[in-house]
PDB file of C-alpha atoms in Angstrom:
ATOM      1  CA  ILE O   1      45.500 239.329  22.646  1.00 38.00           C
ATOM      2  CA  ALA O   2      45.820 237.119  25.779  1.00 40.00           C
ATOM      3  CA  ARG O   3      49.274 235.626  26.687  1.00 43.00           C
ATOM      4  CA  ILE O   4      49.466 232.494  28.949  1.00 41.00           C
ATOM      5  CA  LEU O   5      53.138 232.541  30.798  1.00 43.00           C
ATOM      6  CA  ALA O   6      54.447 229.110  31.572  1.00 47.00           C
ATOM      7  CA  PRO O   7      56.288 228.847  35.105  1.00 47.00           C
ATOM      8  CA  GLN O   8      59.660 229.202  33.232  1.00 48.00           C
ATOM      9  CA  ASP O   9      58.551 232.489  31.642  1.00 47.00           C
ATOM     10  CA  TYR O  10      58.501 233.597  34.980  1.00 44.00           C
ATOM     11  CA  GLY O  11      61.543 232.175  36.374  1.00 62.00           C
ATOM     12  CA  ILE O  12      63.387 234.069  33.341  1.00 68.00           C
ATOM     13  CA  ILE O  13      61.816 237.308  34.396  1.00 72.00           C
ATOM     14  CA  GLY O  14      62.117 237.066  37.724  1.00 73.00           C
ATOM     15  CA  MET O  15      65.848 235.935  37.427  1.00 75.00           C
ATOM     16  CA  THR O  16      66.518 238.997  34.948  1.00 80.00           C
ATOM     17  CA  ALA O  17      65.151 241.530  37.545  1.00 80.00           C
ATOM     18  CA  ILE O  18      67.264 239.940  40.238  1.00 81.00           C
ATOM     19  CA  ALA O  19      70.235 240.270  38.394  1.00 80.00           C
ATOM     20  CA  ALA O  20      69.406 243.563  37.384  1.00 83.00           C
ATOM     21  CA  GLU O  21      69.067 244.487  41.070  1.00 84.00           C
ATOM     22  CA  HIS O  22      72.562 243.108  41.561  1.00 83.00           C
ATOM     23  CA  THR O  23      74.938 244.224  39.017  1.00 83.00           C
ATOM     24  CA  HIS O  24      77.905 244.792  41.396  1.00 86.00           C
ATOM     25  CA  GLU O  25      77.464 241.017  42.471  1.00 86.00           C
ATOM     26  CA  PRO O  26      78.933 238.488  40.107  1.00 86.00           C
ATOM     27  CA  LYS O  27      78.202 235.555  41.943  1.00 86.00           C
ATOM     28  CA  LYS O  28      74.544 236.559  42.200  1.00 85.00           C
ATOM     29  CA  ILE O  29      74.312 237.398  38.230  1.00 87.00           C
ATOM     30  CA  ALA O  30      76.295 234.044  37.535  1.00 88.00           C
ATOM     31  CA  ASP O  31      73.561 231.963  39.601  1.00 84.00           C
ATOM     32  CA  CYS O  32      70.907 234.005  38.030  1.00 81.00           C
ATOM     33  CA  LEU O  33      72.282 233.389  34.372  1.00 85.00           C
ATOM     34  CA  GLN O  34      72.597 229.507  34.910  1.00 83.00           C
ATOM     35  CA  LYS O  35      68.900 229.636  35.977  1.00 78.00           C
ATOM     36  CA  ILE O  36      67.838 231.678  32.975  1.00 79.00           C
ATOM     37  CA  ASP O  37      69.764 229.085  30.841  1.00 76.00           C
ATOM     38  CA  VAL O  38      68.315 226.284  32.407  1.00 71.00           C
ATOM     39  CA  SER O  39      64.630 227.779  32.252  1.00 71.00           C
ATOM     40  CA  SER O  40      65.134 229.280  28.418  1.00 70.00           C
ATOM     41  CA  LYS O  41      66.363 225.547  27.038  1.00 67.00           C
ATOM     42  CA  TYR O  42      63.400 224.082  28.573  1.00 63.00           C
ATOM     43  CA  LEU O  43      61.133 226.771  26.751  1.00 70.00           C
ATOM     44  CA  LEU O  44      62.995 226.301  23.588  1.00 66.00           C
ATOM     45  CA  GLY O  45      62.233 222.257  23.790  1.00 65.00           C
ATOM     46  CA  LEU O  46      58.641 223.068  24.672  1.00 63.00           C
ATOM     47  CA  ILE O  47      58.429 224.934  21.484  1.00 68.00           C
ATOM     48  CA  ASN O  48      60.125 222.697  19.378  1.00 69.00           C
ATOM     49  CA  ASP O  49      57.909 219.927  20.638  1.00 66.00           C
ATOM     50  CA  VAL O  50      54.515 221.944  20.091  1.00 68.00           C
ATOM     51  CA  LEU O  51      55.853 222.593  16.413  1.00 70.00           C
ATOM     52  CA  ASP O  52      56.736 218.938  15.902  1.00 70.00           C
ATOM     53  CA  MET O  53      53.019 217.830  17.401  1.00 70.00           C
ATOM     54  CA  SER O  54      51.473 220.630  15.320  1.00 72.00           C
ATOM     55  CA  LYS O  55      53.063 219.339  12.237  1.00 72.00           C
ATOM     56  CA  ILE O  56      52.343 215.641  12.858  1.00 71.00           C
ATOM     57  CA  GLU O  57      48.611 216.298  13.561  1.00 72.00           C
ATOM     58  CA  SER O  58      48.007 218.408  10.734  1.00 69.00           C
ATOM     59  CA  GLY O  59      49.919 215.453   8.486  1.00 73.00           C
ATOM     60  CA  LYS O  60      52.838 217.757   7.386  1.00 72.00           C
ATOM     61  CA  THR O  61      55.390 215.573   8.466  1.00 78.00           C
ATOM     62  CA  SER O  62      57.383 213.540   5.835  1.00 80.00           C
ATOM     63  CA  LEU O  63      60.220 211.255   6.577  1.00 82.00           C
ATOM     64  CA  ASN O  64      63.851 212.218   4.619  1.00 84.00           C
ATOM     65  CA  LEU O  65      64.977 208.649   3.786  1.00 90.00           C
ATOM     66  CA  SER O  66      68.893 208.027   3.391  1.00 91.00           C
ATOM     67  CA  ASN O  67      71.211 205.549   3.535  1.00 93.00           C
ATOM     68  CA  VAL O  68      72.112 205.407   7.434  1.00 91.00           C
ATOM     69  CA  ASN O  69      74.751 203.443   9.032  1.00 91.00           C
ATOM     70  CA  LEU O  70      73.041 202.001  12.422  1.00 90.00           C
ATOM     71  CA  ALA O  71      76.370 201.499  13.926  1.00 90.00           C
ATOM     72  CA  ASP O  72      76.823 205.617  13.690  1.00 91.00           C
ATOM     73  CA  ILE O  73      73.403 206.128  15.140  1.00 91.00           C
ATOM     74  CA  VAL O  74      74.361 203.794  18.302  1.00 92.00           C
ATOM     75  CA  GLU O  75      77.533 205.736  18.793  1.00 91.00           C
ATOM     76  CA  GLU O  76      76.057 209.316  18.268  1.00 90.00           C
ATOM     77  CA  ILE O  77      73.151 208.178  20.758  1.00 90.00           C
ATOM     78  CA  ASP O  78      75.813 207.115  23.467  1.00 92.00           C
ATOM     79  CA  SER O  79      77.888 210.034  22.884  1.00 90.00           C
ATOM     80  CA  ILE O  80      74.569 212.091  24.087  1.00 87.00           C
ATOM     81  CA  ILE O  81      73.146 209.716  26.697  1.00 90.00           C
ATOM     82  CA  ARG O  82      76.377 208.671  28.443  1.00 92.00           C
ATOM     83  CA  PRO O  83      77.298 211.825  29.937  1.00 89.00           C
ATOM     84  CA  GLN O  84      73.937 212.253  31.330  1.00 89.00           C
ATOM     85  CA  THR O  85      74.063 208.842  33.052  1.00 93.00           C
ATOM     86  CA  LYS O  86      77.760 209.447  34.376  1.00 92.00           C
ATOM     87  CA  LEU O  87      76.137 212.882  35.944  1.00 89.00           C
ATOM     88  CA  ARG O  88      73.526 210.729  38.009  1.00 93.00           C
ATOM     89  CA  ASN O  89      76.293 207.815  38.800  1.00 96.00           C
ATOM     90  CA  GLN O  90      73.606 205.495  36.577  1.00 96.00           C
ATOM     91  CA  THR O  91      74.842 202.433  34.846  1.00 96.00           C
ATOM     92  CA  PHE O  92      74.294 202.632  30.949  1.00 96.00           C
ATOM     93  CA  VAL O  93      74.709 199.670  28.998  1.00 96.00           C
ATOM     94  CA  ILE O  94      74.110 199.097  25.031  1.00 94.00           C
ATOM     95  CA  LYS O  95      73.866 195.628  23.541  1.00 93.00           C
ATOM     96  CA  SER O  96      73.986 194.782  19.994  1.00 87.00           C
ATOM     97  CA  ASP O  97      75.710 191.108  19.957  1.00 74.00           C
ATOM     98  CA  GLU O  98      73.151 189.613  17.852  1.00 67.00           C
ATOM     99  CA  ALA O  99      72.300 192.633  15.528  1.00 68.00           C
ATOM    100  CA  GLU O 100      74.006 193.658  11.929  1.00 75.00           C
ATOM    101  CA  LEU O 101      74.603 197.350  12.732  1.00 78.00           C
ATOM    102  CA  GLY O 102      75.431 197.965   8.894  1.00 83.00           C
ATOM    103  CA  TYR O 103      73.561 200.493   6.658  1.00 87.00           C
ATOM    104  CA  ILE O 104      69.961 200.669   6.144  1.00 88.00           C
ATOM    105  CA  LYS O 105      67.515 203.105   4.650  1.00 89.00           C
ATOM    106  CA  ALA O 106      65.891 205.673   7.391  1.00 90.00           C
ATOM    107  CA  ASP O 107      65.209 209.040   8.438  1.00 88.00           C
ATOM    108  CA  LYS O 108      68.555 209.491  10.446  1.00 89.00           C
ATOM    109  CA  ILE O 109      67.154 212.384  12.514  1.00 85.00           C
ATOM    110  CA  ARG O 110      63.693 210.870  13.096  1.00 87.00           C
ATOM    111  CA  LEU O 111      65.190 207.619  14.476  1.00 91.00           C
ATOM    112  CA  ASN O 112      67.672 209.204  16.855  1.00 89.00           C
ATOM    113  CA  GLN O 113      64.916 211.652  17.786  1.00 88.00           C
ATOM    114  CA  ILE O 114      62.808 208.479  19.093  1.00 90.00           C
ATOM    115  CA  LEU O 115      65.443 206.717  20.422  1.00 93.00           C
ATOM    116  CA  LEU O 116      66.556 209.748  22.312  1.00 89.00           C
ATOM    117  CA  ASN O 117      63.227 210.667  23.533  1.00 89.00           C
ATOM    118  CA  ILE O 118      62.840 207.300  25.286  1.00 93.00           C
ATOM    119  CA  LEU O 119      66.457 207.226  26.698  1.00 94.00           C
ATOM    120  CA  SER O 120      65.926 210.387  27.939  1.00 90.00           C
ATOM    121  CA  ASN O 121      62.913 209.580  29.632  1.00 91.00           C
ATOM    122  CA  ALA O 122      64.665 206.603  31.099  1.00 94.00           C
ATOM    123  CA  VAL O 123      67.573 209.016  32.632  1.00 93.00           C
ATOM    124  CA  LYS O 124      65.342 211.390  34.310  1.00 91.00           C
ATOM    125  CA  TYR O 125      62.890 208.911  35.750  1.00 92.00           C
ATOM    126  CA  THR O 126      65.791 206.521  36.883  1.00 94.00           C
ATOM    127  CA  PRO O 127      67.195 207.605  40.701  1.00 93.00           C
ATOM    128  CA  GLU O 128      70.765 208.061  41.013  1.00 94.00           C
ATOM    129  CA  GLY O 129      72.698 204.914  40.978  1.00 95.00           C
ATOM    130  CA  GLY O 130      70.243 203.125  38.782  1.00 96.00           C
ATOM    131  CA  SER O 131      70.789 201.576  35.531  1.00 97.00           C
ATOM    132  CA  ILE O 132      69.799 201.889  31.782  1.00 97.00           C
ATOM    133  CA  THR O 133      70.077 199.214  28.900  1.00 97.00           C
ATOM    134  CA  PHE O 134      69.737 200.069  25.321  1.00 96.00           C
ATOM    135  CA  GLU O 135      69.397 196.642  23.163  1.00 95.00           C
ATOM    136  CA  ILE O 136      69.430 196.232  19.609  1.00 93.00           C
ATOM    137  CA  LYS O 137      68.194 193.141  18.106  1.00 89.00           C
ATOM    138  CA  GLY O 138      68.104 192.723  14.345  1.00 83.00           C
ATOM    139  CA  THR O 139      66.768 189.740  12.365  1.00 72.00           C
ATOM    140  CA  LYS O 140      67.416 189.842   8.446  1.00 64.00           C
ATOM    141  CA  HIS O 141      64.757 187.925   6.407  1.00 62.00           C
ATOM    142  CA  THR O 142      66.368 185.184   3.743  1.00 58.00           C
ATOM    143  CA  GLY O 143      66.340 186.385   0.639  1.00 61.00           C
ATOM    144  CA  SER O 144      65.244 189.790   1.075  1.00 66.00           C
ATOM    145  CA  GLN O 145      66.744 192.950   1.337  1.00 74.00           C
ATOM    146  CA  PHE O 146      64.448 193.727   4.255  1.00 76.00           C
ATOM    147  CA  ALA O 147      65.510 193.643   7.676  1.00 78.00           C
ATOM    148  CA  HIS O 148      63.547 193.657  11.177  1.00 84.00           C
ATOM    149  CA  TYR O 149      65.096 195.665  14.225  1.00 89.00           C
ATOM    150  CA  SER O 150      63.646 195.940  17.638  1.00 91.00           C
ATOM    151  CA  PHE O 151      65.159 198.539  19.724  1.00 94.00           C
ATOM    152  CA  ILE O 152      64.636 197.360  23.378  1.00 95.00           C
ATOM    153  CA  ILE O 153      65.065 200.169  26.508  1.00 96.00           C
ATOM    154  CA  SER O 154      64.662 199.296  30.087  1.00 96.00           C
ATOM    155  CA  ASP O 155      65.544 200.747  33.256  1.00 96.00           C
ATOM    156  CA  ASN O 156      65.020 200.006  37.018  1.00 96.00           C
ATOM    157  CA  GLY O 157      63.343 203.602  37.696  1.00 94.00           C
ATOM    158  CA  ILE O 158      60.357 204.398  39.174  1.00 92.00           C
ATOM    159  CA  GLY O 159      57.945 202.742  36.795  1.00 92.00           C
ATOM    160  CA  MET O 160      54.516 203.464  35.962  1.00 90.00           C
ATOM    161  CA  SER O 161      51.085 202.684  36.931  1.00 89.00           C
ATOM    162  CA  SER O 162      48.966 200.494  34.590  1.00 89.00           C
ATOM    163  CA  GLU O 163      46.530 203.281  34.402  1.00 89.00           C
ATOM    164  CA  TYR O 164      48.902 206.144  32.976  1.00 89.00           C
ATOM    165  CA  ILE O 165      50.313 203.723  30.368  1.00 90.00           C
ATOM    166  CA  LYS O 166      46.686 203.976  28.885  1.00 90.00           C
ATOM    167  CA  ASP O 167      47.242 207.194  28.475  1.00 89.00           C
ATOM    168  CA  ILE O 168      50.846 207.742  27.720  1.00 89.00           C
ATOM    169  CA  PHE O 169      50.280 208.680  24.110  1.00 89.00           C
ATOM    170  CA  LYS O 170      48.295 211.588  24.715  1.00 86.00           C
ATOM    171  CA  PRO O 171      49.523 214.930  24.283  1.00 80.00           C
ATOM    172  CA  PHE O 172      50.234 216.810  27.571  1.00 72.00           C
ATOM    173  CA  THR O 173      49.647 214.056  30.008  1.00 76.00           C
ATOM    174  CA  ARG O 174      51.876 213.276  32.799  1.00 69.00           C
ATOM    175  CA  GLU O 175      51.410 210.844  35.879  1.00 68.00           C
ATOM    176  CA  GLU O 176      50.785 212.659  39.252  1.00 67.00           C
ATOM    177  CA  SER O 177      52.990 212.005  41.620  1.00 62.00           C
ATOM    178  CA  SER O 178      55.142 213.879  43.853  1.00 50.00           C
ATOM    179  CA  VAL O 179      58.290 212.647  42.572  1.00 57.00           C
ATOM    180  CA  VAL O 180      57.305 213.438  38.482  1.00 58.00           C
ATOM    181  CA  GLU O 181      56.277 216.934  39.850  1.00 57.00           C
ATOM    182  CA  ASN O 182      59.953 218.008  40.564  1.00 59.00           C
ATOM    183  CA  ILE O 183      60.993 216.481  37.176  1.00 61.00           C
ATOM    184  CA  GLN O 184      60.704 218.880  34.077  1.00 63.00           C
ATOM    185  CA  GLY O 185      58.816 217.806  31.035  1.00 60.00           C
ATOM    186  CA  THR O 186      56.327 218.623  28.489  1.00 66.00           C
ATOM    187  CA  GLY O 187      53.970 215.466  28.064  1.00 71.00           C
ATOM    188  CA  LEU O 188      54.906 215.616  24.252  1.00 81.00           C
ATOM    189  CA  GLY O 189      57.813 213.365  24.043  1.00 83.00           C
ATOM    190  CA  MET O 190      56.056 210.015  23.882  1.00 89.00           C
ATOM    191  CA  PRO O 191      53.237 211.364  21.729  1.00 88.00           C
ATOM    192  CA  ILE O 192      55.579 212.602  19.031  1.00 86.00           C
ATOM    193  CA  THR O 193      57.681 209.321  19.573  1.00 90.00           C
ATOM    194  CA  LYS O 194      54.438 207.144  18.849  1.00 92.00           C
ATOM    195  CA  SER O 195      53.586 209.379  15.755  1.00 89.00           C
ATOM    196  CA  LEU O 196      57.074 208.938  14.328  1.00 89.00           C
ATOM    197  CA  VAL O 197      57.032 204.898  14.978  1.00 92.00           C
ATOM    198  CA  ASP O 198      53.790 205.222  13.110  1.00 91.00           C
ATOM    199  CA  LEU O 199      54.937 207.042  10.174  1.00 88.00           C
ATOM    200  CA  MET O 200      58.145 204.746  10.058  1.00 88.00           C
ATOM    201  CA  GLY O 201      55.335 201.736   9.641  1.00 89.00           C
ATOM    202  CA  GLY O 202      56.850 200.396  13.384  1.00 92.00           C
ATOM    203  CA  THR O 203      55.119 199.346  16.789  1.00 94.00           C
ATOM    204  CA  ILE O 204      55.896 200.473  20.168  1.00 95.00           C
ATOM    205  CA  ASN O 205      55.038 198.600  23.238  1.00 95.00           C
ATOM    206  CA  ILE O 206      55.390 199.509  27.022  1.00 94.00           C
ATOM    207  CA  ASP O 207      55.548 197.426  29.894  1.00 94.00           C
ATOM    208  CA  SER O 208      56.096 198.837  33.511  1.00 93.00           C
ATOM    209  CA  VAL O 209      55.878 198.347  36.842  1.00 91.00           C
ATOM    210  CA  LYS O 210      55.425 201.207  39.357  1.00 91.00           C
ATOM    211  CA  GLY O 211      58.388 201.408  41.490  1.00 90.00           C
ATOM    212  CA  GLU O 212      60.397 198.710  39.336  1.00 92.00           C
ATOM    213  CA  GLY O 213      61.324 200.578  36.142  1.00 93.00           C
TER     214      GLY O 213
END
């Protein structure tokens, strides 16, 4: 049986060993524990993404539909993303002037997952002091119970090349650059997002210019 260790495994093992050797140095132990915490959270995210991708590829993912208040979803997303942007001194703007943020029938957990995947990427790949916008547009069809919603997320971050955009929805793909190498990521967030959008009968499109966002 072969076991493959990820870089984070080595980080956790290494920091545990260092902490064990410095049991009488509280500051050293605290630093090791902080690094172990970061690595373990990354590994947990990776495991969850792999399990999610496995379920999607096997066709075992289903939607749990319920009546959801869209305004509540926006509020919850704001409570998660805004603290992240504050830490990076970024401007985060939410626009929903034209949209009716009422009740819709949707899978709340999956819709949140889609939006948070994209917004988290916007935060990660936008330098300190940058800006991120989350806009919701909605158009109700006359004489129908259906409405069409568009969620538009934009930033002025590092952007992507046209070559990479063609592969962005393929599992475990990340654009190769010196900047991206220093940012943690599994390469599964966007493939999962695309699969969930497809499952919901929606569409997702990307426009980007390298160096512009």
